[in-house]
Coordinates of C-alpha atoms and ligand atoms in Angstrom, one line a residue:
X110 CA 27.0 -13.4 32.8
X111 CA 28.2 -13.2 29.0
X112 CA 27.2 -10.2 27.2
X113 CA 25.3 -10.8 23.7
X114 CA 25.3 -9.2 20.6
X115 CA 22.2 -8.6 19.1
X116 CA 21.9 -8.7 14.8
X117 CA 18.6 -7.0 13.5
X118 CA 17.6 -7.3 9.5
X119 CA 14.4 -6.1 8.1
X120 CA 12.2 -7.4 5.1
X121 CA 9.7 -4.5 4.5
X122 CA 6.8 -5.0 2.1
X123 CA 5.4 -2.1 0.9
X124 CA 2.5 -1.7 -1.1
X125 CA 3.0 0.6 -4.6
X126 CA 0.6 3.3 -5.5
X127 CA -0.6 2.4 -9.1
X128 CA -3.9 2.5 -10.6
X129 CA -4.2 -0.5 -11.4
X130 CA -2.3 -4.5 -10.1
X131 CA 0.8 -5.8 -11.2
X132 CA 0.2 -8.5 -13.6
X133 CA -3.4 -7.5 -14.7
X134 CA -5.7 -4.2 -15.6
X135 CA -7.7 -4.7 -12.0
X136 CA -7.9 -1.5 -10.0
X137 CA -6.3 -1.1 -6.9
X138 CA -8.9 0.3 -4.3
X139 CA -9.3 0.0 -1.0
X140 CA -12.7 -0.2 0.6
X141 CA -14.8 -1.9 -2.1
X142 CA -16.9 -4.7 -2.2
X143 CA -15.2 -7.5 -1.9
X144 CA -14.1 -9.8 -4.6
X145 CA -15.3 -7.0 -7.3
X146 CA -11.9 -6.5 -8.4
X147 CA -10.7 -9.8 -10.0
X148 CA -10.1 -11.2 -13.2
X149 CA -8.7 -14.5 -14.3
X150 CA -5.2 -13.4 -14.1
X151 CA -5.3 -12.2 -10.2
X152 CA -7.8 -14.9 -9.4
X153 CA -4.8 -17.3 -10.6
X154 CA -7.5 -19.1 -13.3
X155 CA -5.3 -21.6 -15.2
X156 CA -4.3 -20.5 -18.4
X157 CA -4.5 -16.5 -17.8
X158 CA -1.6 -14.6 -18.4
X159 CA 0.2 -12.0 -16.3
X160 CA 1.1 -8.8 -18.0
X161 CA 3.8 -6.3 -16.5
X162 CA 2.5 -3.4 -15.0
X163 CA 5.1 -0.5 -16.3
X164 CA 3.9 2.3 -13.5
X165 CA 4.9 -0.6 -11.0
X166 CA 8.4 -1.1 -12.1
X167 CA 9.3 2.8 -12.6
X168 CA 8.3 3.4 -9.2
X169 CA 10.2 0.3 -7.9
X170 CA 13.4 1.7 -9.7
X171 CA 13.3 5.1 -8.4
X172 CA 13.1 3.7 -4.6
X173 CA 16.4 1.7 -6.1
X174 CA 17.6 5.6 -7.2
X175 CA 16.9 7.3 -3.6
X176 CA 18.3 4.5 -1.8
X177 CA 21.5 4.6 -3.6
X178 CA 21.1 1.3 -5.2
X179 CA 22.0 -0.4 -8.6
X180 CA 19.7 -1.8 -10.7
X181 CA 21.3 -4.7 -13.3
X182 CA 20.7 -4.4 -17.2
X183 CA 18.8 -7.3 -16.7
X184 CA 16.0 -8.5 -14.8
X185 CA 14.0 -11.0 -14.3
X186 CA 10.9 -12.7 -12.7
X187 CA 10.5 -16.3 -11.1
X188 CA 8.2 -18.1 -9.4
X189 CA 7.8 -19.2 -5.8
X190 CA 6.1 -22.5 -5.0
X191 CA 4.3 -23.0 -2.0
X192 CA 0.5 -24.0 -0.6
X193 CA -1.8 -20.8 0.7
X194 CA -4.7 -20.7 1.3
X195 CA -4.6 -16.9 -0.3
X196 CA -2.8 -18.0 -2.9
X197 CA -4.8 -20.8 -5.3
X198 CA -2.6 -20.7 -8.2
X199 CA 0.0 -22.3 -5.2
X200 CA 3.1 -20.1 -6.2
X201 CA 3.6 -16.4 -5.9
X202 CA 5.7 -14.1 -8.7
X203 CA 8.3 -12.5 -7.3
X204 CA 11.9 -11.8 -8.1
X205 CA 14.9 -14.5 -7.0
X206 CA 18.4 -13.7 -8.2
X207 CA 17.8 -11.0 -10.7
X208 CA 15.6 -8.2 -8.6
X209 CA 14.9 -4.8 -9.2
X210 CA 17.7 -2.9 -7.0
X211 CA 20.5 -4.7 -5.4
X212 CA 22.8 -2.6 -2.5
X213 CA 22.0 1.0 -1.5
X214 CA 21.0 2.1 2.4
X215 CA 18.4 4.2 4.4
X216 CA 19.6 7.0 6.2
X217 CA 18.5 7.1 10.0
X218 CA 16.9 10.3 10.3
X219 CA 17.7 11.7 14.0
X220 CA 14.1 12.7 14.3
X221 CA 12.8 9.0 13.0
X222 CA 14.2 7.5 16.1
X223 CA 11.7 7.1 19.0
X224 CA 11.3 10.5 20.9
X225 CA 12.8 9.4 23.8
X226 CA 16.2 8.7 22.8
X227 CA 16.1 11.8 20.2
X228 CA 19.3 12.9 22.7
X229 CA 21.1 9.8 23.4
X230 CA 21.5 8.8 19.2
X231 CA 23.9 5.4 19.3
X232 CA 25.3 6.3 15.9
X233 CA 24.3 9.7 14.5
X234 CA 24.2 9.6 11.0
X235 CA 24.2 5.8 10.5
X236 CA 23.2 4.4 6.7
X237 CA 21.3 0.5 7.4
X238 CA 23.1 -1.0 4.5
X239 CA 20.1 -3.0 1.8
X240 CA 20.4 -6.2 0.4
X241 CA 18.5 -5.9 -2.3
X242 CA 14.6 -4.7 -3.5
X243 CA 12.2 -7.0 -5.2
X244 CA 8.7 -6.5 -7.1
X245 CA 6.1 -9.2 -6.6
X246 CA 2.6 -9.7 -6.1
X247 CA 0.2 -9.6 -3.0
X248 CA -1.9 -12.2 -2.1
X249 CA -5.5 -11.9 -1.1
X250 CA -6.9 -11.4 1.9
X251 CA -8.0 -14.2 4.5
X252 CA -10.7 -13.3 7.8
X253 CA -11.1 -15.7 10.2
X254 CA -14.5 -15.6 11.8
X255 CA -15.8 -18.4 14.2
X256 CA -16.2 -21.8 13.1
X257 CA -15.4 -19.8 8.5
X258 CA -12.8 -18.4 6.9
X259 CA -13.8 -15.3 4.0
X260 CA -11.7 -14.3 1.4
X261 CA -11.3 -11.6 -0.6
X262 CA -9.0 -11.1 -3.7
X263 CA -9.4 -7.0 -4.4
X264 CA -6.2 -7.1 -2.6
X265 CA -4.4 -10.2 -5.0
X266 CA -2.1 -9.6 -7.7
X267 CA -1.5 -5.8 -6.1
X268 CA 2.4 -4.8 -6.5
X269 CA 4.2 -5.1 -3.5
X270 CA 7.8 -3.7 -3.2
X271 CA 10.0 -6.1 -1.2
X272 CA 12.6 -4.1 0.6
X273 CA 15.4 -6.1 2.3
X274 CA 18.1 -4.9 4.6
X275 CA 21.3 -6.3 5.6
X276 CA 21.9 -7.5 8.9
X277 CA 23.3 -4.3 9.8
X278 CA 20.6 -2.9 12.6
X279 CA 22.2 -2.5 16.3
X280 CA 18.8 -2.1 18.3
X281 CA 15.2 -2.0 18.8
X282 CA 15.6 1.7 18.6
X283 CA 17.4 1.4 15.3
X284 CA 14.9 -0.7 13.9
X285 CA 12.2 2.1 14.6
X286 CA 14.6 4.9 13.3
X287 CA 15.2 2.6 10.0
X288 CA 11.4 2.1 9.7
X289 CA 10.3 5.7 9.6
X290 CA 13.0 7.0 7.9
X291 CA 12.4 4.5 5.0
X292 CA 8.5 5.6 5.3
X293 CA 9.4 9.1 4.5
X294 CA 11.7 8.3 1.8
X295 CA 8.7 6.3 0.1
X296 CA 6.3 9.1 1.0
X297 CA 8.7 11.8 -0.6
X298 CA 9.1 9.8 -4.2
X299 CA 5.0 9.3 -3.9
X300 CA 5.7 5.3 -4.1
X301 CA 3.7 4.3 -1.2
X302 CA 1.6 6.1 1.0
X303 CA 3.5 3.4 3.8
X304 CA 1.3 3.2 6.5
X305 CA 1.7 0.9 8.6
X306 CA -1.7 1.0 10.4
X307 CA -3.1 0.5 6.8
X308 CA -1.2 -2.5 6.4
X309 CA 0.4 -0.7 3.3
X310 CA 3.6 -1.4 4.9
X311 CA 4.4 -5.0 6.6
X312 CA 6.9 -6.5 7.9
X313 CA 9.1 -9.0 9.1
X314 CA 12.0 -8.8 11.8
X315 CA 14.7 -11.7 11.6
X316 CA 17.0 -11.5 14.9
X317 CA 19.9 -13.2 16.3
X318 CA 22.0 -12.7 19.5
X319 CA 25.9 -13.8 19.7
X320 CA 28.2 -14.0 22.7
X321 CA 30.7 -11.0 22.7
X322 CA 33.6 -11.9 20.8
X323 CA 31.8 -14.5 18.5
X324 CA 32.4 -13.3 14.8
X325 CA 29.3 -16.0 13.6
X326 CA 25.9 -15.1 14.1
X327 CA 23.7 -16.4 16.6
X328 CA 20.6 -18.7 14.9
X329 CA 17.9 -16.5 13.2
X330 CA 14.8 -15.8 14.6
X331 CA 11.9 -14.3 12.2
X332 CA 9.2 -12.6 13.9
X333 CA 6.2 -12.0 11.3
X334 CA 3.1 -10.0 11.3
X335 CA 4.5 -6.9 12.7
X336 CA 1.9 -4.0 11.8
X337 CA 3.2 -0.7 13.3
X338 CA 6.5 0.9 14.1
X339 CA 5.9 1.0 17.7
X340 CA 4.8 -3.0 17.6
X341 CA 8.7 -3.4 16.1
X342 CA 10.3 -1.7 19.0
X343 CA 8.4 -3.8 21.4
X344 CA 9.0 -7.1 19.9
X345 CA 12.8 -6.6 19.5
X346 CA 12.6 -5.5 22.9
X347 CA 10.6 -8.8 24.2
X348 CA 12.8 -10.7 22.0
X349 CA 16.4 -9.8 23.1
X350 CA 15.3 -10.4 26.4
X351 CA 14.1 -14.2 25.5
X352 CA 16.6 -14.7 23.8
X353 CA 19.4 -14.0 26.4
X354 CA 17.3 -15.6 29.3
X355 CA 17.4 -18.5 27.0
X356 CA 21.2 -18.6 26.4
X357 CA 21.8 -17.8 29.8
X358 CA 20.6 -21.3 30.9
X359 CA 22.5 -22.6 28.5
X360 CA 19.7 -23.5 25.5
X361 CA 21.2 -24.0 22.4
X362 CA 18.8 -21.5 20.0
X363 CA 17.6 -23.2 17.0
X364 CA 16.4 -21.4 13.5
X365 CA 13.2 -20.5 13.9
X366 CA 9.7 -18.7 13.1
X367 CA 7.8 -16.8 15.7
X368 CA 4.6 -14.9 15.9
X369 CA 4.1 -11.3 17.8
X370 CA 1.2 -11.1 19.7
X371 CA 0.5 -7.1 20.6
X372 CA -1.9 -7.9 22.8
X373 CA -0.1 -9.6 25.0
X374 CA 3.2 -8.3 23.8
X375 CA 5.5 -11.6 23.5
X376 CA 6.2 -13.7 20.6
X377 CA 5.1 -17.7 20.2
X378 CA 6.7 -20.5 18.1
X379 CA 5.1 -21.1 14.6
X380 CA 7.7 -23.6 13.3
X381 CA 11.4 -24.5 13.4
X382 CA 13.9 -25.2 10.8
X383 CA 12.3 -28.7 10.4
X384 CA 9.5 -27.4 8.0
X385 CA 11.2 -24.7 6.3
X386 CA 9.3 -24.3 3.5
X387 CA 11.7 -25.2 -0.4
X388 CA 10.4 -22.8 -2.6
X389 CA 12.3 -24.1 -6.0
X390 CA 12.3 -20.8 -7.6
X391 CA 11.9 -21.5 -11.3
X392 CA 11.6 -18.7 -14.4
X393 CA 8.2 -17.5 -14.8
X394 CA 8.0 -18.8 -18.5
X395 CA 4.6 -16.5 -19.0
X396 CA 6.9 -13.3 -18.2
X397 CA 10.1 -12.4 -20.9
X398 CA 13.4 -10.9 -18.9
X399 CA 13.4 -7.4 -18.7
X400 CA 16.3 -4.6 -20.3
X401 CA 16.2 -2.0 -17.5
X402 CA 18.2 1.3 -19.6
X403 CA 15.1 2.6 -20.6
X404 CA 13.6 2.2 -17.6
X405 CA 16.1 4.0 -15.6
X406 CA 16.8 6.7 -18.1
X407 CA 12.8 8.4 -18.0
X408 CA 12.7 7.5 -14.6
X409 CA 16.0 9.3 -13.0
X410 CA 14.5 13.0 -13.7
X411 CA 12.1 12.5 -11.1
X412 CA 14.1 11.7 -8.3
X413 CA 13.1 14.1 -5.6
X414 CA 15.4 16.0 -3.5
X415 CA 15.3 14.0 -0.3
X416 CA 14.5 14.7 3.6
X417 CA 18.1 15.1 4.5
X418 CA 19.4 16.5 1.3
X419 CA 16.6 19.3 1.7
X420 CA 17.6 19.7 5.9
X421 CA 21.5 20.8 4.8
X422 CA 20.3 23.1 2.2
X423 CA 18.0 24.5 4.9
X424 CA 21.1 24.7 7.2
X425 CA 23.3 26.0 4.5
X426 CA 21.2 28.4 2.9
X427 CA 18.7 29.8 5.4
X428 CA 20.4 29.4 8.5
X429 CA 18.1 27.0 10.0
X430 CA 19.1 25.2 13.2
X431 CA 19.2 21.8 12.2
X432 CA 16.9 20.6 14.7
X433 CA 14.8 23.5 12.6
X434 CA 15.7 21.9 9.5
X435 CA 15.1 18.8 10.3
X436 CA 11.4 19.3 11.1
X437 CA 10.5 21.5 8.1
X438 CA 12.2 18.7 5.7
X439 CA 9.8 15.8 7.4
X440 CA 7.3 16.9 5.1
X441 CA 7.2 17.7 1.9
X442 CA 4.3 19.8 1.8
X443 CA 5.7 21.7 5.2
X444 CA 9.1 22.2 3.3
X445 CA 7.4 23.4 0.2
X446 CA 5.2 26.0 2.5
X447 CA 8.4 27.5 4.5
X448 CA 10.0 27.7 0.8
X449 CA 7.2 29.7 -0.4
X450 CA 7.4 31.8 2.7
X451 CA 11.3 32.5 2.5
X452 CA 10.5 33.3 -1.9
X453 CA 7.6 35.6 -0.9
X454 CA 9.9 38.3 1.6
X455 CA 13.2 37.9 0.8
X456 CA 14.2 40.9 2.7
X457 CA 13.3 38.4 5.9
X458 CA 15.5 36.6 7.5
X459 CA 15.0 33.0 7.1
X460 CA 15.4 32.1 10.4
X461 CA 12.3 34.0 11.4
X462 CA 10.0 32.5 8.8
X463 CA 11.3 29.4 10.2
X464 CA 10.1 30.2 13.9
X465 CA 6.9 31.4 12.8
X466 CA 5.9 28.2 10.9
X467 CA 7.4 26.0 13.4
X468 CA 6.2 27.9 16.7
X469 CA 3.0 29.4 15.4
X470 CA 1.8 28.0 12.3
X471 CA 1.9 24.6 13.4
X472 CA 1.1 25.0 17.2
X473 CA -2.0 27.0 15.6
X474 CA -2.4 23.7 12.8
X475 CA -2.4 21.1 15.8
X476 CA -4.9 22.9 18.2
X477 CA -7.2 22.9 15.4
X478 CA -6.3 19.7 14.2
X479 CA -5.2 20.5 10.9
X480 CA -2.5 19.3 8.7
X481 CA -0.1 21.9 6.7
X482 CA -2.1 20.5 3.4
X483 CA -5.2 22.0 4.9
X484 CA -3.8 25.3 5.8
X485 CA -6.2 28.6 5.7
X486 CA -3.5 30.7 5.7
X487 CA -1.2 31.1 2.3
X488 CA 2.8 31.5 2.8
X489 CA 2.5 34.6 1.2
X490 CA -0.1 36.0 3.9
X491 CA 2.5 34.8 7.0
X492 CA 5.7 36.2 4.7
X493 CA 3.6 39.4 4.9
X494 CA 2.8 39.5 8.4
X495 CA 6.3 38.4 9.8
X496 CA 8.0 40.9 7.5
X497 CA 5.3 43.8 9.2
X498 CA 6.5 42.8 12.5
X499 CA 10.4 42.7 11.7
X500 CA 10.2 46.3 10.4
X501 CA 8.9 47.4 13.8
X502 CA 5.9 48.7 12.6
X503 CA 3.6 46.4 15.1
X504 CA 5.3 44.8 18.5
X505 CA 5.7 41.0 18.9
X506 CA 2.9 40.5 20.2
X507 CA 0.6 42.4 18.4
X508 CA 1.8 40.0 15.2
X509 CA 0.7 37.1 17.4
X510 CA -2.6 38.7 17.7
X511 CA -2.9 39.4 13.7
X512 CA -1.8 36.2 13.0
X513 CA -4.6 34.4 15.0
X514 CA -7.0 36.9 13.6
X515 CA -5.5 36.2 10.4
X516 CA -6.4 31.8 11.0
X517 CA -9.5 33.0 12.1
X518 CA -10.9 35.1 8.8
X519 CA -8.7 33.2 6.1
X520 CA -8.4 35.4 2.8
X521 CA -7.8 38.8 5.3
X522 CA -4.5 40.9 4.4
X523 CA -2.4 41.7 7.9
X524 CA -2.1 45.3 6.8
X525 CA -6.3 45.3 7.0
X526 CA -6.2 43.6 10.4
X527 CA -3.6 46.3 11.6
X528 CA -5.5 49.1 11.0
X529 CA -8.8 47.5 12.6
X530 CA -7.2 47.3 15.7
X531 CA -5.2 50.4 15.4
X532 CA -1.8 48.4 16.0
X533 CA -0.3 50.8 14.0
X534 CA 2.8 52.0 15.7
X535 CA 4.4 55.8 16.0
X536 CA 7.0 56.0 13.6
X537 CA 7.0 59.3 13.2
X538 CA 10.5 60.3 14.6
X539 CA 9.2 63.9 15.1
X540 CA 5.8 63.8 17.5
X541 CA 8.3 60.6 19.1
X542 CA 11.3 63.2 19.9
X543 CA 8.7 65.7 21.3
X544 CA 7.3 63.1 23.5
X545 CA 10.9 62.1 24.7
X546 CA 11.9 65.8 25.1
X547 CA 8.7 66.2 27.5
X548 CA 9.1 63.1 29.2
X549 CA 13.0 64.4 30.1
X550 CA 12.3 67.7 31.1
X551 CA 9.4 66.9 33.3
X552 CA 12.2 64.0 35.0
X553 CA 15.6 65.7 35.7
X554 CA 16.4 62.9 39.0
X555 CA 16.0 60.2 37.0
X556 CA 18.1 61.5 33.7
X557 CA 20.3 61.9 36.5
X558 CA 20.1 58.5 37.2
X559 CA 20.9 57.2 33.7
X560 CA 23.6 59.9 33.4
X561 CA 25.7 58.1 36.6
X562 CA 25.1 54.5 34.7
X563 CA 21.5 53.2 36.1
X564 CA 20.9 51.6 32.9
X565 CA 17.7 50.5 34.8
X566 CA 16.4 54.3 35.1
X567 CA 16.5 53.7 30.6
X568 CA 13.7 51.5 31.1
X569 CA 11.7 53.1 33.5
X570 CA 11.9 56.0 30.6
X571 CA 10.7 52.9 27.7
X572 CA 8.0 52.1 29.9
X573 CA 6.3 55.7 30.8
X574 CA 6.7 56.3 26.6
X575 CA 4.9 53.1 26.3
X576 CA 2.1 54.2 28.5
X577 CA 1.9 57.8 27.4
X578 CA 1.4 56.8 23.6
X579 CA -0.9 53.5 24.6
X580 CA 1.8 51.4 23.4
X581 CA 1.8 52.5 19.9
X582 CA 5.2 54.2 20.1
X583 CA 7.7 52.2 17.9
X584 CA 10.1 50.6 20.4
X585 CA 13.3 51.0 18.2
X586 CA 13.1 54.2 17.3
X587 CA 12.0 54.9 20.8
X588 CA 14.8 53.1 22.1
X589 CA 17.3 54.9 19.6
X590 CA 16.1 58.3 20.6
X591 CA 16.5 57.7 24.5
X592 CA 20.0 56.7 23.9
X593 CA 21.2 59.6 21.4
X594 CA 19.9 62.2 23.9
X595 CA 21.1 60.1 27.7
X596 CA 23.6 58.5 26.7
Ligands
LIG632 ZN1 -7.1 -9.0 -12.1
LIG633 MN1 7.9 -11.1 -0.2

């Protein structure tokens, strides 16, 4: 049996967050009425003209700046012919061969791929080279009910940011990694809120397999109406397999559309190369080319510091394990709360503020179902109680029990909570050294026993200490004092 390549690009569309629609003042909401956002521009009225939406463009330009892209002195926008039924005006503007952003890449994040290939990463640290990004327009919204159709065009003329990669993808499991990486780039430059569930991020899969050693590419095969991340795994997946069956019995594969069904999780014909659709892109002549330089000068002090630019300085600066980094860099609000944290004590060791929020904070966040942005408890507050435990003053597990006391009655101080239940520990080296001087005397077989090398007898020591001061006694000092005197 011949073994086949298998060639994955992705066209993303992602919706922009503006206020208001790309060629006309409309709002962009979701959830209202239907049809009570329109005017004769997104309604496509003849004679209603479009009128750039500025916020649209900036926002379009500083995806182009995080993905490493270029965007040309010049740009321009054209429009797309075709007949939809969303779409009266019967031609879409969009971007043909001067877009926004041409080149760049989205870093695969090790923790985008899907959890259970997290150990086994094909190529660690891979960059899915882009094409190019585009702005255009969205088109209204058809639902199909019986024997009607009902449209609504709130969602027409909304800016949509067409992202388009090379055919550089390996795998299923690739695709996935390239999709939620590329969500939490959008997410950290506050472009698009890129949820897929929400349909505020589509897209399209275009696959082709290739004998081994064959330098051309197989035919392409686009899948559309892919709405989650986990839908894209599962289509590739059905598809490779198709596919190979297919050229296993010898089928020549021809260019061709396909729908994914989730439901029943395969893919179906919608058309073949036959009616590919000629779009003959033409100039919008209601829209003037557009000199970029400005555009890209106010908008490149924004650019964010992004996911894995934030995970090495967490490495290189605080110590972090990178697995560590990686999940307190996912989020920008969880970054910005360990950061806060690590400001508050810096007598701490990072590392340990880490744990905390990762163990603790967010084990404590989930049970309650909680997100970081909803936190009770201030950085400052778990800075405080973490550097209370790493002095010695309370055990380990006494700052557990602060800290859930501390969730529980949000606004309390640790050092308030201490007191209340008397955690606080014996530091006093003086009644501790008459307490180990007792202890001793009263014990002279088993000093013996520590003297001929029982380290074991040591503990026995720890432990009747413990007891006799009700587990108040600070352990180090404790620990410190044992050995000066036995050892
Ligand atoms: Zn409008
Ligand atoms: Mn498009």
């Amino acid at each position: 049996m011949p073994k086949y390549i298998v060639t994955i690009g992705l066209e993303v569309h992602a919706q922009l967050k503006t206020q208001s629609k790309m060629f006309c003042p409309c709002p962009v909401e979701y959830g209202s009425e239907p049809n009570t956002h329109t005017c004769p521009t997104c309604l496509g009225l003849p004679g209603a003209l479009p009128v750039l939406n500025e916020g649209a463009i900036e926002k379009t330009v500083l995806t182009g700046l995080m993905l490493g892209c270029t965007t040309p002195p010049l740009v321009k926008w054209d429009r797309k012919n075709y007949f939809y039924p969303d779409m009266p005006k019967n031609y879409q503007i969009t971007q043909f061969d001067l877009p926004l952003c041409i080149g760049g890449g989205v870093p695969l994040y090790d923790l985008a791929y899907p959890k259970d290939v997290q150990k086994n990463i094909p190529n660690p640290g891979k960059v899915v080279k882009l094409t190019r990004i585009h702005l255009e327009e969205d088109v209204a919204k058809s639902t199909h009910h019986d024997k009607f159709t009902t449209i609504d065009f709130n969602r027409a003329g909304t800016p949509l940011m067409e992202i388009v990669s090379d055919p550089d993808i390996d795998s299923a499991e690739e695709a996935f990694a390239y999709l939620s990486s590329l969500r939490q780039i959008l997410v950290y430059g506050g472009v698009s809120d890129a949820d897929m569930e929400k349909g505020q991020m589509r897209c399209d899969v275009n696959i082709s397999l290739r004998p081994e050693g064959q330098t051309e590419l197989g035919a392409k095969i686009e899948l559309k109406n892919l709405n989650s991340i986990a839908a894209v795994r599962r289509a590739i997946h059905f598809e490779t397999a198709r596919q190979t069956e297919a050229l296993d019995r010898g089928e020549v594969l021809l260019q061709s559309t396909r729908r994914w069904d989730d439901d029943r999780g395969e893919t179906t014909l919608m058309r073949s190369k036959e009616d590919a659709h000629d779009y003959r892109y033409f100039p919008d002549p209601d829209l003037l080319p557009l000199h970029t330089a400005d555009i890209l000068a106010r908008v490149t002090p924004s650019l964010p510091e992004l996911p894995h630019q934030k995970r090495a300085r967490f490495t290189n600066d605080y110590g972090c394990s990178a697995y560590d980094a990686d999940v307190l860099a996912s989020e920008q609000s969880l970054a910005a709360y360990y950061e806060a944290a690590v400001a508050a004590q810096p007598a701490v060791a990072p590392k340990k503020l880490a744990n905390w929020v990762l163990n603790d904070l967010l084990g404590a966040l989930n049970d309650a179902s909680l997100t970081i942005t909803d936190c009770p408890l201030p950085a400052t507050a778990l800075a405080q109680l973490v550097a209370i435990v790493e002095s010695g003053k309370i055990s380990g597990s006494q700052g557990k029990e602060v800290f859930a006391a501390m969730l529980a009655t949000p606004g309390t101080d640790p050092e308030t909570i201490i007191k209340e239940k008397g955690f606080e520990q014996v530091s006093d080296t003086g009644a501790l050294e008459a307490m180990v001087d007792e202890i001793l005397a009263a014990n002279p077989d088993k000093v013996a026993e520590v003297k001929s090398g029982n380290e074991k007898a040591m503990n026995w020591f720890t432990g009747q200490l413990m007891k006799a001061s009700k587990g108040k006694a600070n352990p180090k000092i404790l620990s410190d004092l044992l050995r000066s005197k036995l050892l």
